[in-house]
Amino acid sequence: MYSELNHQDKKELKRQLKIELDQQAVRVSGKSEIPEEKVSYHSGQVLHDKNIYGQERPWQKRKIENVRYAEYLEILEFKKAHNVHDCAETIKYRVTDNGEMKLYQVWFCKSRLCPLCNWRRANKSAKQLEMILNEAVKRQPKARFFFLTLTTRNTYNKEGLKKELGRFGRAVYKLMQYKKVSKNLLGYVRSTEITVNEDGSYHQHMHLLVMVKNTYFKDSGNYLSQSEWTKLWQRAMKLGYTPIVNVEAVKANRARGKGSLKASALETAKYQTKSADYMTKDDERNLTVIDDLEFALKGSRQVSFAGLLKEIRKDLQLDDVENGDLIHANSENEKLPEVVKVAVAKFDYQRMNYFWR
């Protein structure tokens, strides 16, 4: 008990508690009261940050897109334009004892369309989903998966798009309540994707990775064909036309490649909308698209879980992907040393690249 500790032990306990609280603050806000020791690392040279596969992380590309996105927001008179412009301007890396560089502190704007934040969200979402699915397979080794894509006709303005996205969420919930679906359903994760067509219309669709009991594939009394899914989706959405619905089998035991659980997880976790859709050569078009998407996506969630997958996400105590920590995209939670050695890279707006300070 705390009361039984001597004065020196109490001081040490308080010191350790303060360190742990400071480390939590770093993960959540990117700010820290932990003492730092700045180290010189390739000063003046271009930042090269590679992943475990030796591939360059796209900091420069995403930051250049971010600057352009901020300029569009300023033209559209969005108050957040200045904050978006400052997103990930300075990057701090922690230098470990063995010389390894680990992302440590970055301030992210978390704007829904920010190319930098979307890149970090997609990475984090994919990693978390992989963790959830691995645990789901452990808990239900006989369970099966399939990938479901639901669509409706294109929309042509921001009001129509926002309304359709709202209908999507309610209809998916209703779809999963239908008796023939619910009797074999274990859980699912859903995500919304929007693509912009050449004529300026929006193709909104929803991806679902569905987990079911193995009885789902046993006979016609349990299995739902593509045409049956189409009819149920039409019914749930109350459509006066036949929508396009796609169903693909997923092999939980396949390590990678098309049809694997990992490939399906990556497809579900990808960007809600690609920056290429509003970073074209046509500035007027880009301004319209950004204005429409900012309106339509406000208050919406990119990824949602249900059933067993939602339960596992809670059990694993995973951070919120959309509003949480975007620094540790791989859900890392390492204990930090009392004094952190840091190397700093900053974006140069003249040379349009990151350089070590």
Short mmCIF file of C-alpha atoms in Angstrom, two decimals:
data_model
loop_
_atom_site.label_atom_id
_atom_site.label_comp_id
_atom_site.label_asym_id
_atom_site.label_seq_id
_atom_site.Cartn_x
_atom_site.Cartn_y
_atom_site.Cartn_z
CA MET A 1 0.00 0.00 0.00
CA TYR A 2 1.10 3.61 -0.69
CA SER A 3 0.82 4.56 3.01
CA GLU A 4 3.30 1.83 3.93
CA LEU A 5 6.07 3.16 1.64
CA ASN A 6 8.91 5.23 3.07
CA HIS A 7 9.53 8.82 1.94
CA GLN A 8 12.15 7.87 -0.66
CA ASP A 9 9.96 5.15 -2.18
CA LYS A 10 7.02 7.55 -2.39
CA LYS A 11 9.16 10.09 -4.24
CA GLU A 12 10.31 7.41 -6.70
CA LEU A 13 6.72 6.22 -7.24
CA LYS A 14 5.54 9.78 -7.95
CA ARG A 15 8.47 10.31 -10.34
CA GLN A 16 7.62 7.13 -12.31
CA LEU A 17 3.93 8.09 -12.40
CA LYS A 18 4.79 11.54 -13.79
CA ILE A 19 6.93 9.95 -16.52
CA GLU A 20 4.07 7.63 -17.53
CA LEU A 21 1.56 10.51 -17.62
CA ASP A 22 3.96 12.62 -19.70
CA GLN A 23 4.38 9.74 -22.14
CA GLN A 24 0.61 9.47 -22.52
CA ALA A 25 0.50 13.21 -23.27
CA VAL A 26 3.06 12.72 -26.04
CA ARG A 27 0.96 10.02 -27.68
CA VAL A 28 -2.26 12.01 -27.56
CA SER A 29 -1.17 15.58 -28.32
CA GLY A 30 2.35 15.40 -29.74
CA LYS A 31 3.56 17.62 -26.88
CA SER A 32 5.79 16.59 -24.01
CA GLU A 33 7.29 17.78 -20.76
CA ILE A 34 9.83 14.97 -20.83
CA PRO A 35 13.36 16.41 -21.07
CA GLU A 36 14.77 16.30 -24.57
CA GLU A 37 18.31 16.23 -25.84
CA LYS A 38 18.57 17.49 -29.42
CA VAL A 39 21.04 15.55 -31.51
CA SER A 40 22.51 16.53 -34.86
CA TYR A 41 21.47 14.13 -37.61
CA HIS A 42 22.43 14.73 -41.25
CA SER A 43 21.95 18.47 -40.69
CA GLY A 44 20.89 20.30 -43.87
CA GLN A 45 20.16 17.10 -45.78
CA VAL A 46 16.81 15.94 -47.17
CA LEU A 47 14.72 13.78 -44.86
CA HIS A 48 14.63 10.12 -45.86
CA ASP A 49 12.24 8.07 -43.75
CA LYS A 50 11.86 4.44 -44.79
CA ASN A 51 9.55 1.71 -43.54
CA ILE A 52 10.58 -1.82 -42.56
CA TYR A 53 10.45 -2.84 -46.25
CA GLY A 54 12.90 -0.11 -47.26
CA GLN A 55 10.22 1.98 -48.97
CA GLU A 56 10.30 5.75 -48.62
CA ARG A 57 7.43 7.14 -46.58
CA PRO A 58 5.63 9.83 -48.62
CA TRP A 59 6.12 12.79 -46.26
CA GLN A 60 7.15 15.17 -49.03
CA LYS A 61 4.41 14.18 -51.48
CA ARG A 62 1.66 14.37 -48.88
CA LYS A 63 2.93 17.68 -47.46
CA ILE A 64 3.01 19.29 -50.92
CA GLU A 65 -0.59 18.14 -51.43
CA ASN A 66 -1.43 19.44 -47.96
CA VAL A 67 -0.10 22.92 -48.81
CA ARG A 68 -2.21 22.98 -51.97
CA TYR A 69 -5.27 21.77 -50.04
CA ALA A 70 -4.74 24.58 -47.48
CA GLU A 71 -4.60 27.14 -50.31
CA TYR A 72 -7.93 25.87 -51.65
CA LEU A 73 -9.46 26.12 -48.17
CA GLU A 74 -8.24 29.71 -47.89
CA ILE A 75 -9.88 30.60 -51.21
CA LEU A 76 -13.10 28.95 -49.98
CA GLU A 77 -12.77 30.98 -46.75
CA PHE A 78 -12.60 28.02 -44.39
CA LYS A 79 -11.36 29.17 -40.97
CA LYS A 80 -9.23 26.05 -40.57
CA ALA A 81 -7.04 26.88 -43.60
CA HIS A 82 -4.16 28.20 -41.45
CA ASN A 83 -4.17 25.14 -39.18
CA VAL A 84 -4.21 22.80 -42.16
CA HIS A 85 -1.25 24.66 -43.67
CA ASP A 86 0.78 24.05 -40.49
CA CYS A 87 0.04 20.31 -40.40
CA ALA A 88 3.20 18.22 -39.89
CA GLU A 89 5.44 21.20 -40.57
CA THR A 90 7.95 19.98 -37.99
CA ILE A 91 8.70 16.30 -37.40
CA LYS A 92 10.57 15.04 -34.36
CA TYR A 93 12.17 11.61 -34.32
CA ARG A 94 13.35 9.78 -31.24
CA VAL A 95 16.87 8.41 -31.57
CA THR A 96 17.13 5.08 -29.77
CA ASP A 97 20.29 3.77 -28.09
CA ASN A 98 21.04 1.63 -31.15
CA GLY A 99 20.68 4.61 -33.51
CA GLU A 100 17.21 3.72 -34.81
CA MET A 101 14.90 6.63 -35.72
CA LYS A 102 11.30 6.47 -34.46
CA LEU A 103 8.57 9.01 -35.13
CA TYR A 104 8.08 10.87 -31.85
CA GLN A 105 6.23 14.19 -32.11
CA VAL A 106 4.20 15.70 -34.95
CA TRP A 107 1.24 18.03 -34.89
CA PHE A 108 -1.51 16.88 -37.28
CA CYS A 109 -4.48 19.08 -38.23
CA LYS A 110 -6.84 16.07 -38.53
CA SER A 111 -8.92 17.74 -41.23
CA ARG A 112 -11.00 15.13 -43.04
CA LEU A 113 -9.49 15.76 -46.49
CA CYS A 114 -5.90 16.51 -45.41
CA PRO A 115 -3.64 14.24 -47.51
CA LEU A 116 -1.12 13.91 -44.65
CA CYS A 117 -3.73 12.98 -42.06
CA ASN A 118 -5.56 10.64 -44.43
CA TRP A 119 -2.32 8.78 -45.13
CA ARG A 120 -1.69 8.34 -41.40
CA ARG A 121 -5.31 7.36 -40.72
CA ALA A 122 -5.28 4.70 -43.44
CA ASN A 123 -2.05 3.19 -42.08
CA LYS A 124 -3.37 3.13 -38.55
CA SER A 125 -6.79 1.82 -39.54
CA ALA A 126 -5.25 -1.03 -41.54
CA LYS A 127 -2.97 -2.04 -38.67
CA GLN A 128 -5.77 -1.94 -36.12
CA LEU A 129 -8.09 -3.91 -38.37
CA GLU A 130 -5.39 -6.54 -38.87
CA MET A 131 -5.05 -6.86 -35.07
CA ILE A 132 -8.82 -7.15 -34.63
CA LEU A 133 -9.17 -9.77 -37.37
CA ASN A 134 -6.28 -11.85 -36.01
CA GLU A 135 -7.99 -11.92 -32.62
CA ALA A 136 -11.36 -12.69 -34.23
CA VAL A 137 -9.91 -15.74 -35.99
CA LYS A 138 -8.44 -16.93 -32.67
CA ARG A 139 -11.81 -16.62 -30.95
CA GLN A 140 -13.82 -18.09 -33.82
CA PRO A 141 -11.43 -20.33 -35.81
CA LYS A 142 -14.24 -21.84 -37.87
CA ALA A 143 -15.71 -18.48 -38.88
CA ARG A 144 -15.76 -17.38 -42.52
CA PHE A 145 -15.44 -13.98 -44.17
CA PHE A 146 -16.67 -12.30 -47.31
CA PHE A 147 -16.25 -8.83 -48.81
CA LEU A 148 -19.40 -6.91 -49.70
CA THR A 149 -19.57 -3.71 -51.76
CA LEU A 150 -22.84 -1.76 -51.75
CA THR A 151 -23.61 1.07 -54.16
CA THR A 152 -26.37 3.44 -55.26
CA ARG A 153 -26.71 5.76 -58.23
CA ASN A 154 -24.34 8.72 -58.43
CA THR A 155 -25.13 12.01 -56.69
CA TYR A 156 -24.51 15.43 -58.24
CA ASN A 157 -24.14 17.98 -55.43
CA LYS A 158 -23.05 18.26 -51.81
CA GLU A 159 -26.59 18.16 -50.41
CA GLY A 160 -27.43 15.02 -52.35
CA LEU A 161 -24.17 13.34 -51.36
CA LYS A 162 -24.60 14.11 -47.65
CA LYS A 163 -28.18 12.84 -47.69
CA GLU A 164 -27.18 9.62 -49.46
CA LEU A 165 -24.34 8.93 -47.02
CA GLY A 166 -26.77 9.30 -44.14
CA ARG A 167 -29.16 6.85 -45.81
CA PHE A 168 -26.27 4.40 -46.32
CA GLY A 169 -25.54 4.17 -42.60
CA ARG A 170 -29.18 3.55 -41.63
CA ALA A 171 -29.73 1.06 -44.45
CA VAL A 172 -26.67 -1.05 -43.60
CA TYR A 173 -27.92 -1.38 -40.02
CA LYS A 174 -31.32 -2.46 -41.33
CA LEU A 175 -29.71 -4.86 -43.84
CA MET A 176 -27.86 -6.68 -41.08
CA GLN A 177 -31.08 -7.09 -39.07
CA TYR A 178 -32.84 -9.12 -41.76
CA LYS A 179 -33.39 -12.66 -40.48
CA LYS A 180 -31.46 -14.54 -43.15
CA VAL A 181 -28.47 -12.24 -42.60
CA SER A 182 -28.52 -11.95 -38.82
CA LYS A 183 -28.85 -15.67 -38.05
CA ASN A 184 -25.29 -16.35 -39.25
CA LEU A 185 -23.74 -12.93 -38.64
CA LEU A 186 -20.86 -12.63 -36.15
CA GLY A 187 -19.76 -9.09 -36.93
CA TYR A 188 -18.59 -6.70 -39.60
CA VAL A 189 -16.54 -3.61 -40.30
CA ARG A 190 -17.76 -1.04 -42.80
CA SER A 191 -16.15 1.92 -44.52
CA THR A 192 -17.40 4.53 -46.97
CA GLU A 193 -15.55 5.47 -50.16
CA ILE A 194 -16.37 8.33 -52.54
CA THR A 195 -14.90 8.69 -56.01
CA VAL A 196 -15.30 11.71 -58.25
CA ASN A 197 -16.35 11.08 -61.84
CA GLU A 198 -15.31 13.05 -64.93
CA ASP A 199 -18.70 14.75 -65.12
CA GLY A 200 -18.36 16.00 -61.54
CA SER A 201 -20.78 13.49 -60.05
CA TYR A 202 -19.98 11.43 -56.96
CA HIS A 203 -19.96 7.65 -56.76
CA GLN A 204 -20.58 6.79 -53.13
CA HIS A 205 -20.24 3.17 -52.09
CA MET A 206 -19.67 1.17 -48.95
CA HIS A 207 -17.22 -1.66 -48.30
CA LEU A 208 -18.05 -4.28 -45.69
CA LEU A 209 -15.85 -7.08 -44.43
CA VAL A 210 -18.40 -9.50 -42.99
CA MET A 211 -17.67 -12.29 -40.50
CA VAL A 212 -20.16 -15.16 -40.39
CA LYS A 213 -20.59 -18.61 -38.87
CA ASN A 214 -19.36 -21.44 -41.08
CA THR A 215 -23.00 -22.59 -41.42
CA TYR A 216 -23.52 -19.61 -43.76
CA PHE A 217 -21.89 -21.52 -46.65
CA LYS A 218 -23.54 -24.88 -45.95
CA ASP A 219 -26.84 -24.68 -47.85
CA SER A 220 -29.33 -22.41 -49.61
CA GLY A 221 -31.21 -21.93 -46.37
CA ASN A 222 -28.23 -20.04 -44.99
CA TYR A 223 -26.24 -18.81 -47.98
CA LEU A 224 -27.12 -15.57 -49.73
CA SER A 225 -26.32 -15.24 -53.43
CA GLN A 226 -25.29 -11.97 -55.05
CA SER A 227 -28.80 -11.49 -56.43
CA GLU A 228 -30.27 -12.01 -52.94
CA TRP A 229 -27.88 -9.46 -51.43
CA THR A 230 -28.88 -7.06 -54.20
CA LYS A 231 -32.58 -7.45 -53.43
CA LEU A 232 -32.01 -7.02 -49.70
CA TRP A 233 -29.91 -3.89 -50.26
CA GLN A 234 -32.56 -2.47 -52.59
CA ARG A 235 -35.15 -3.15 -49.89
CA ALA A 236 -33.07 -1.62 -47.08
CA MET A 237 -32.36 1.52 -49.12
CA LYS A 238 -35.93 1.68 -50.46
CA LEU A 239 -34.68 2.04 -54.03
CA GLY A 240 -36.88 2.11 -57.10
CA TYR A 241 -34.11 0.56 -59.21
CA THR A 242 -31.74 -2.41 -58.97
CA PRO A 243 -28.42 -1.31 -57.42
CA ILE A 244 -25.00 -2.80 -58.13
CA VAL A 245 -23.82 -5.10 -55.33
CA ASN A 246 -20.62 -7.12 -55.37
CA VAL A 247 -19.79 -10.11 -53.14
CA GLU A 248 -16.34 -11.70 -52.97
CA ALA A 249 -15.19 -14.69 -50.95
CA VAL A 250 -12.31 -14.10 -48.52
CA LYS A 251 -9.82 -16.79 -47.56
CA ALA A 252 -8.88 -16.30 -43.90
CA ASN A 253 -6.00 -18.77 -44.25
CA ARG A 254 -4.48 -17.02 -47.28
CA ALA A 255 -1.54 -14.85 -46.17
CA ARG A 256 -1.74 -12.17 -48.86
CA GLY A 257 -2.93 -11.35 -52.37
CA LYS A 258 -6.40 -10.94 -53.87
CA GLY A 259 -9.05 -12.67 -51.82
CA SER A 260 -6.91 -12.80 -48.67
CA LEU A 261 -8.09 -11.47 -45.33
CA LYS A 262 -5.23 -8.97 -45.29
CA ALA A 263 -6.10 -7.63 -48.76
CA SER A 264 -9.72 -7.21 -47.71
CA ALA A 265 -8.64 -5.40 -44.55
CA LEU A 266 -6.51 -2.98 -46.60
CA GLU A 267 -9.39 -2.34 -49.00
CA THR A 268 -11.73 -1.60 -46.09
CA ALA A 269 -9.23 0.67 -44.33
CA LYS A 270 -8.19 2.77 -47.34
CA TYR A 271 -8.88 6.48 -47.85
CA GLN A 272 -12.48 7.67 -47.76
CA THR A 273 -11.66 9.78 -50.79
CA LYS A 274 -8.39 9.95 -52.73
CA SER A 275 -6.50 13.25 -52.86
CA ALA A 276 -6.05 12.68 -56.62
CA ASP A 277 -9.78 13.42 -56.98
CA TYR A 278 -9.34 17.01 -55.76
CA MET A 279 -5.72 17.62 -56.79
CA THR A 280 -6.26 17.69 -60.55
CA LYS A 281 -4.99 20.32 -63.00
CA ASP A 282 -8.40 22.02 -62.98
CA ASP A 283 -8.45 24.43 -60.01
CA GLU A 284 -12.11 25.37 -60.43
CA ARG A 285 -13.12 21.73 -60.38
CA ASN A 286 -10.92 21.09 -57.32
CA LEU A 287 -12.51 23.97 -55.42
CA THR A 288 -16.01 22.63 -56.12
CA VAL A 289 -15.09 19.09 -55.10
CA ILE A 290 -13.40 20.18 -51.87
CA ASP A 291 -16.33 22.41 -50.94
CA ASP A 292 -18.77 19.58 -51.62
CA LEU A 293 -16.78 16.94 -49.72
CA GLU A 294 -16.14 19.18 -46.72
CA PHE A 295 -19.90 19.69 -46.43
CA ALA A 296 -20.95 16.09 -47.10
CA LEU A 297 -18.39 14.38 -44.85
CA LYS A 298 -18.73 16.66 -41.83
CA GLY A 299 -19.79 14.63 -38.80
CA SER A 300 -19.48 11.26 -40.57
CA ARG A 301 -17.25 8.35 -39.62
CA GLN A 302 -15.01 6.63 -42.12
CA VAL A 303 -14.87 3.23 -40.41
CA SER A 304 -17.37 1.56 -38.06
CA PHE A 305 -17.45 -1.83 -36.35
CA ALA A 306 -20.30 -4.09 -35.24
CA GLY A 307 -20.81 -7.37 -33.40
CA LEU A 308 -17.78 -9.41 -32.40
CA LEU A 309 -15.35 -7.11 -34.21
CA LYS A 310 -16.63 -4.13 -32.20
CA GLU A 311 -16.31 -6.15 -29.00
CA ILE A 312 -12.71 -7.13 -29.81
CA ARG A 313 -11.81 -3.53 -30.67
CA LYS A 314 -13.02 -2.51 -27.22
CA ASP A 315 -11.17 -5.40 -25.53
CA LEU A 316 -7.92 -4.40 -27.25
CA GLN A 317 -8.45 -0.80 -26.06
CA LEU A 318 -7.49 0.58 -29.45
CA ASP A 319 -7.18 4.32 -29.93
CA ASP A 320 -9.74 6.16 -32.07
CA VAL A 321 -8.48 6.24 -35.66
CA GLU A 322 -10.28 9.39 -36.76
CA ASN A 323 -9.62 11.71 -33.82
CA GLY A 324 -6.87 9.96 -31.89
CA ASP A 325 -3.11 9.64 -32.11
CA LEU A 326 -1.82 9.77 -35.70
CA ILE A 327 1.82 9.68 -34.65
CA HIS A 328 1.93 6.01 -33.75
CA ALA A 329 0.10 4.64 -36.76
CA ASN A 330 1.03 1.09 -35.80
CA SER A 331 -0.56 1.43 -32.34
CA GLU A 332 2.84 1.34 -30.70
CA ASN A 333 2.91 2.04 -26.97
CA GLU A 334 6.56 2.00 -25.99
CA LYS A 335 7.93 3.14 -22.67
CA LEU A 336 10.10 6.21 -23.18
CA PRO A 337 13.42 6.95 -21.44
CA GLU A 338 13.64 9.75 -18.86
CA VAL A 339 15.55 11.91 -21.35
CA VAL A 340 14.60 11.59 -25.02
CA LYS A 341 17.18 12.13 -27.73
CA VAL A 342 15.47 13.86 -30.65
CA ALA A 343 16.37 14.70 -34.23
CA VAL A 344 14.25 17.34 -35.98
CA ALA A 345 13.19 17.70 -39.61
CA LYS A 346 11.29 20.74 -40.88
CA PHE A 347 9.46 21.47 -44.10
CA ASP A 348 11.03 24.18 -46.28
CA TYR A 349 8.26 25.98 -48.18
CA GLN A 350 10.74 27.40 -50.71
CA ARG A 351 12.38 24.09 -51.61
CA MET A 352 9.16 22.12 -50.93
CA ASN A 353 10.81 19.34 -48.98
CA TYR A 354 11.74 18.28 -45.45
CA PHE A 355 15.30 18.90 -44.27
CA TRP A 356 17.11 17.84 -41.12
CA ARG A 357 17.82 20.79 -38.82
#
